[in-house]
Short mmCIF file of C-alpha atoms in Angstrom, two decimals:
data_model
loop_
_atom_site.label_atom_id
_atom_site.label_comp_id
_atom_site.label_asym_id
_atom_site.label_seq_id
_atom_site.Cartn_x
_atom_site.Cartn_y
_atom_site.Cartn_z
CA UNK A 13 13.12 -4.95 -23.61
CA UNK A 14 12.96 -3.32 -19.98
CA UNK A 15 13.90 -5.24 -17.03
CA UNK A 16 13.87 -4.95 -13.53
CA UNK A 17 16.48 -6.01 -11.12
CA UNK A 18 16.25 -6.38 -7.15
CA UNK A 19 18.68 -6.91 -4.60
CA UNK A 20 19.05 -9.01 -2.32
CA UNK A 21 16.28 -11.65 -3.02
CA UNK A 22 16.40 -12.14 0.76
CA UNK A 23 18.10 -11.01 4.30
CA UNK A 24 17.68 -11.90 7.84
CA UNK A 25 18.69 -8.76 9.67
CA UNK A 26 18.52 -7.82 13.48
CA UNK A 27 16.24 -5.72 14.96
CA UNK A 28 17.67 -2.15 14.86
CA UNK A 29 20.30 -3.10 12.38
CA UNK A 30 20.41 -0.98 9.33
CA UNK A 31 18.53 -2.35 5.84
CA UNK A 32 19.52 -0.82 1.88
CA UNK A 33 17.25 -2.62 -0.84
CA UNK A 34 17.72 -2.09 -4.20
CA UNK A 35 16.03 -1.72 -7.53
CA UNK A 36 17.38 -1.06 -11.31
CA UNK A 37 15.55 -0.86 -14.16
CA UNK A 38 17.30 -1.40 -17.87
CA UNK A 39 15.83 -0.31 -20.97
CA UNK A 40 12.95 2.53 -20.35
CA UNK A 41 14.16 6.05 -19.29
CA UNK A 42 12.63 8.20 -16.93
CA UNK A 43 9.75 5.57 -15.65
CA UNK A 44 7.68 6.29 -12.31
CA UNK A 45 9.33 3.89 -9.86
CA UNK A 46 7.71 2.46 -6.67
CA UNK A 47 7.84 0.62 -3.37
CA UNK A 48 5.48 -1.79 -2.64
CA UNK A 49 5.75 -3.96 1.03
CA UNK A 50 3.70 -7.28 1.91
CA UNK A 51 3.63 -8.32 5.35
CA UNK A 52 2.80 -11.93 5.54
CA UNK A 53 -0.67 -12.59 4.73
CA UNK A 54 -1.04 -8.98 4.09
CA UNK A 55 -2.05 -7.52 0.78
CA UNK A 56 0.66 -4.73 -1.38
CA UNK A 57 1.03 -1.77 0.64
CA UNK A 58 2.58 1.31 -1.79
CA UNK A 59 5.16 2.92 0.24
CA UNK A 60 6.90 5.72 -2.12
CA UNK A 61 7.03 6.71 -5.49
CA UNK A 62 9.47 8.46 -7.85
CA UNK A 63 8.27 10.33 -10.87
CA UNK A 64 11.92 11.69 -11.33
CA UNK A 65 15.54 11.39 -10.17
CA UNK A 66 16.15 13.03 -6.61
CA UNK A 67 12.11 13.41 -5.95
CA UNK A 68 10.49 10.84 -3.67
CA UNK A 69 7.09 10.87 -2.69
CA UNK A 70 6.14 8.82 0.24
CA UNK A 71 2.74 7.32 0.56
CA UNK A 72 2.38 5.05 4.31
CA UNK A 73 4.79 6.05 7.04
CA UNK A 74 6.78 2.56 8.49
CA UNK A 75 9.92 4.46 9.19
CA UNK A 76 11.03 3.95 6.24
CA UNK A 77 13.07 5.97 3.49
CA UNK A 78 13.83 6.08 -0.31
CA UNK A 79 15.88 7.45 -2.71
CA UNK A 80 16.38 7.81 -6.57
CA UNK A 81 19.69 8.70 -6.65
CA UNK A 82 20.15 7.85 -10.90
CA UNK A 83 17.19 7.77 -12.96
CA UNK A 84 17.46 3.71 -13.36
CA UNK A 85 17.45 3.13 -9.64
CA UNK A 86 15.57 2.94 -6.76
CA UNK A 87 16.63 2.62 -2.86
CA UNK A 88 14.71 1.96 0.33
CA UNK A 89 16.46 1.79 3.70
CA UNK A 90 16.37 2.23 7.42
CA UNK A 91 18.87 2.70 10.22
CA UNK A 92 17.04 0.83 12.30
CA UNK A 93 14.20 -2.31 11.37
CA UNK A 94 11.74 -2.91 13.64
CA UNK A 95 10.39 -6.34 14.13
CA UNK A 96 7.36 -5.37 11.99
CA UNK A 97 9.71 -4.12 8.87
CA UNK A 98 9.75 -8.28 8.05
CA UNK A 99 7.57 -9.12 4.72
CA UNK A 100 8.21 -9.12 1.09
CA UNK A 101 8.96 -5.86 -0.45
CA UNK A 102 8.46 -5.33 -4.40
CA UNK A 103 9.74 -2.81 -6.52
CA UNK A 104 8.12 -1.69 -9.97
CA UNK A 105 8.00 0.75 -12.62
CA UNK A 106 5.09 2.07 -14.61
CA UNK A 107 5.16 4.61 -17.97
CA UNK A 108 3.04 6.60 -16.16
CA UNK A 109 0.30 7.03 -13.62
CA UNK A 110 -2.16 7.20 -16.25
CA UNK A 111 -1.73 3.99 -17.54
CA UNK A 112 -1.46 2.14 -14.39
CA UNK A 113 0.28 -1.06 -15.30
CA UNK A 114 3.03 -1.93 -13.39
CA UNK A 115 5.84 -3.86 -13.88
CA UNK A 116 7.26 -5.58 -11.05
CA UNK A 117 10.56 -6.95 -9.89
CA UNK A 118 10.99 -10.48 -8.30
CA UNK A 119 10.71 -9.11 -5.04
CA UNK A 120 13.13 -8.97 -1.52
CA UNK A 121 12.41 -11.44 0.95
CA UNK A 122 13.39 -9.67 4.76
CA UNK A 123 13.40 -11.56 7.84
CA UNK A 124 13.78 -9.36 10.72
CA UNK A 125 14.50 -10.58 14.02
CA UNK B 6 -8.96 7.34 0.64
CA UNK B 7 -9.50 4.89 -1.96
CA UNK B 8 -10.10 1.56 -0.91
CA UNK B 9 -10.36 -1.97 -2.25
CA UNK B 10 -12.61 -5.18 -1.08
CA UNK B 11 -11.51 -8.57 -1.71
CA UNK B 12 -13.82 -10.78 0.16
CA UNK B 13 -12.84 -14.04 -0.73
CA UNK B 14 -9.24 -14.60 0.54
CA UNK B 15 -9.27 -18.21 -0.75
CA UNK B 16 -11.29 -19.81 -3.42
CA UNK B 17 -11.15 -23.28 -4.19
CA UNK B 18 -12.36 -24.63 -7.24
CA UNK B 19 -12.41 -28.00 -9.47
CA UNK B 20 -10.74 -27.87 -12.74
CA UNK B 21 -13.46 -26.93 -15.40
CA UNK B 22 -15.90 -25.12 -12.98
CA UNK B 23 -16.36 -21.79 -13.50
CA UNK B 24 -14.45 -18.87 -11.59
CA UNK B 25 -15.57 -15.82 -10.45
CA UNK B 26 -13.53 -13.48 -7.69
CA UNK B 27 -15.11 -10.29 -6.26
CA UNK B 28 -13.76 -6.58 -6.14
CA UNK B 29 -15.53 -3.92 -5.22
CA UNK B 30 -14.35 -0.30 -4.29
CA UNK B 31 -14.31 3.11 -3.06
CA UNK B 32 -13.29 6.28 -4.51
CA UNK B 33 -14.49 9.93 -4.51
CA UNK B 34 -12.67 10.50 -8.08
CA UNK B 35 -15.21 9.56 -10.64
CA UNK B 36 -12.43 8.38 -12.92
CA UNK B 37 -11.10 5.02 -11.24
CA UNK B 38 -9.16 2.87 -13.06
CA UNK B 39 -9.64 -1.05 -12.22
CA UNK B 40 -7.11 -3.59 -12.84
CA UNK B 41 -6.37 -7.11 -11.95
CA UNK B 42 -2.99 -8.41 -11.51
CA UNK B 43 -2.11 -12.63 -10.89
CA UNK B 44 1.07 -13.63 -9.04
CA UNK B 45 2.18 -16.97 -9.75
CA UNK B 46 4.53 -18.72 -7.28
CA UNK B 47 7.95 -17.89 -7.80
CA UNK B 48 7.10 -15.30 -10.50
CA UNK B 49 6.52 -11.61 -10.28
CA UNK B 50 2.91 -10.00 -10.08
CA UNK B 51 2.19 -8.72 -13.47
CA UNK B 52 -1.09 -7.04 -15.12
CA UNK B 53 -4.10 -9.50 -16.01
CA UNK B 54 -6.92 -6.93 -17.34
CA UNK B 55 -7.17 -3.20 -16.95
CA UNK B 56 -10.35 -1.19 -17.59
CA UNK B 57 -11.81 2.75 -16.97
CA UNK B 58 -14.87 2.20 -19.32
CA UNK B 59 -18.62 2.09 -17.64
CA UNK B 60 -19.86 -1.50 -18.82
CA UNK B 61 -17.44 -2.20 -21.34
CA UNK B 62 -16.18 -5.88 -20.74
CA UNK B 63 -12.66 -6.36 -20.89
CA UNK B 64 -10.66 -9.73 -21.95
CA UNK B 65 -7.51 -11.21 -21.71
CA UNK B 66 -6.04 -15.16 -21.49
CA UNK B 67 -9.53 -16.30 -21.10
CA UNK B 68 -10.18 -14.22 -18.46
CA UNK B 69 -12.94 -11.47 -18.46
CA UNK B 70 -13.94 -8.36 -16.46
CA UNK B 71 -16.32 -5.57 -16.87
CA UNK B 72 -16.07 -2.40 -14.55
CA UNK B 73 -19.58 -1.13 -13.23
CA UNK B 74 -19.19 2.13 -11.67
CA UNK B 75 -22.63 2.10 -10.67
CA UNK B 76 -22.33 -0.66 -7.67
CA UNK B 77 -18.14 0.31 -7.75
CA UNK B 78 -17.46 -3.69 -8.88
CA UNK B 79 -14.74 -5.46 -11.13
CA UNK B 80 -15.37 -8.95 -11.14
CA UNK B 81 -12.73 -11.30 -12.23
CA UNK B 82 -14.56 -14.38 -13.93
CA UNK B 83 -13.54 -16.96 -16.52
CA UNK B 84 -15.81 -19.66 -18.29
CA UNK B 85 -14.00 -22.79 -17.15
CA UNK B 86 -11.17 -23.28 -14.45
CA UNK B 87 -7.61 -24.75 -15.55
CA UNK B 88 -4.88 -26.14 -13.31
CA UNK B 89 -2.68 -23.26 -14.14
CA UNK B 90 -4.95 -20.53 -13.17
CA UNK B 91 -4.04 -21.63 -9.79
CA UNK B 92 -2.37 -18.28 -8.35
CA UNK B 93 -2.96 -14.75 -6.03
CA UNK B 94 -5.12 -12.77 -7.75
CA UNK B 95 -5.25 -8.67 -6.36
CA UNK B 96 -7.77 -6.41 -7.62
CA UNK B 97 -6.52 -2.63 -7.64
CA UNK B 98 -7.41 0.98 -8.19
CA UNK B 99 -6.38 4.39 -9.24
CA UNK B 100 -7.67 7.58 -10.92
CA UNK B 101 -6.49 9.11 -13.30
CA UNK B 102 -3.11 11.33 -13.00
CA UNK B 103 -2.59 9.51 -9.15
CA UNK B 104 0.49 7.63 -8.55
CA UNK B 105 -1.45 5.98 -5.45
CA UNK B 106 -2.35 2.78 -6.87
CA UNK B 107 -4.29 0.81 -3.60
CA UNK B 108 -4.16 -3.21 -4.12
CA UNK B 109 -6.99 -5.10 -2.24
CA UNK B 110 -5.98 -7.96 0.14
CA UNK B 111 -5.34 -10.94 -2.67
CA UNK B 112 -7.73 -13.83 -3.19
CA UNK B 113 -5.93 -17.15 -3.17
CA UNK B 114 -7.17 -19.75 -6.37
CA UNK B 115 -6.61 -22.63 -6.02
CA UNK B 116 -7.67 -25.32 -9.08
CA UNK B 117 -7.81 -28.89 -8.14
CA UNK B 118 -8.43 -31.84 -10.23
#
């Protein structure tokens, strides 16, 4: 069975402090991975997504960045969070964009202030 | 772009009445893809129903949905409301052979006794 990891489940950063969020999937090789941020009250933005290792596509500019440094992982960071970085960001994995289903992690809780 | 109308952001309901939550949407690909995904407190979001076919009604733990392309709706509706259906419901969209997958803003159920 595949399953989906995230990390940390929360953090309360400063503003312009630097931010690494992780993702790892176990048990499906090669899947299309994905970012997914929800401000509070907000509905799930998609930020980037990763058909293979070392290709990221991004999809909204926040000044934001990700990586797929292994095929089983996922990273989003900044250098510097901005006050409106704060919300609840989701990672996931799909077979494939023509399916559509995704499955999705527990989800990182960030506070910035 | 693609994009997806929730216009209820919270329903309330009495246990046994029956549910129905609008989605409607926008594409210029003729080959959308409709899905509705629940997120239950404390859980992860994860795939409801799921449908590409013209008025072909789709069905899954009681719940029901049948695309129209013709007025660009997927109406989430079940027979008779249960406590547990209480959740976030997000209607979403994507064509086939897109890795953009647009979520509408969430409608809020919420089943009372």
């Amino acid at each position: 069975a595949q399953t989906i990891h995230q990390w940390p489940v929360a953090e309360i950063k400063a503003v312009g402090s630097p931010l690494s969020l992780g993702c790892t999937i176990k048990g499906k090789s090669s899947p299309n991975l994905y970012w997914y941020w929800q401000a509070t009250g907000g509905t799930l933005q998609q930020l980037f997504y990763s058909i293979t290792v070392g290709q990221v596509e991004s999809v909204v500019q926040l000044n934001l960045s990700a990586s797929r440094p292994k095929d089983d992982q996922f990273i989003l960071s900044t250098e510097k969070l901005l006050l409106s970085h704060s919300g609840f960001y989701l990672c996931a994995w799909s077979r494939g964009a023509n399916t559509g289903q995704l499955y999705f992690g527990e989800g990182s809780k960030l506070t910035v202030l | 772009g693609d994009s997806v109308t929730q216009k209820e952001g919270l329903v309330t309901l009495t246990e046994g009445l029956p549910v129905m939550l609008n989605c409607t949407y926008q594409t210029i690909y003729s080959n959308a893809f409709l899905f509705w995904y629940v997120h239950y407190l404390n859980e992860s979001p994860r795939l409801l129903l799921k449908s590409s076919t013209d008025n072909k009604r789709t069905e899954h733990q009681g719940f029901h949905a049948t695309l129209h392309k013709s007025s660009s709706s997927f109406h989430l509706q079940k027979s008779s409301a249960q406590l547990s259906d209480s959740a976030l419901y997000y209607c979403a969209l994507t064509n086939y052979g897109n890795e953009k997958i647009t979520f509408g803003a969430g409608t809020k159920l919420t089943i009372k006794p």
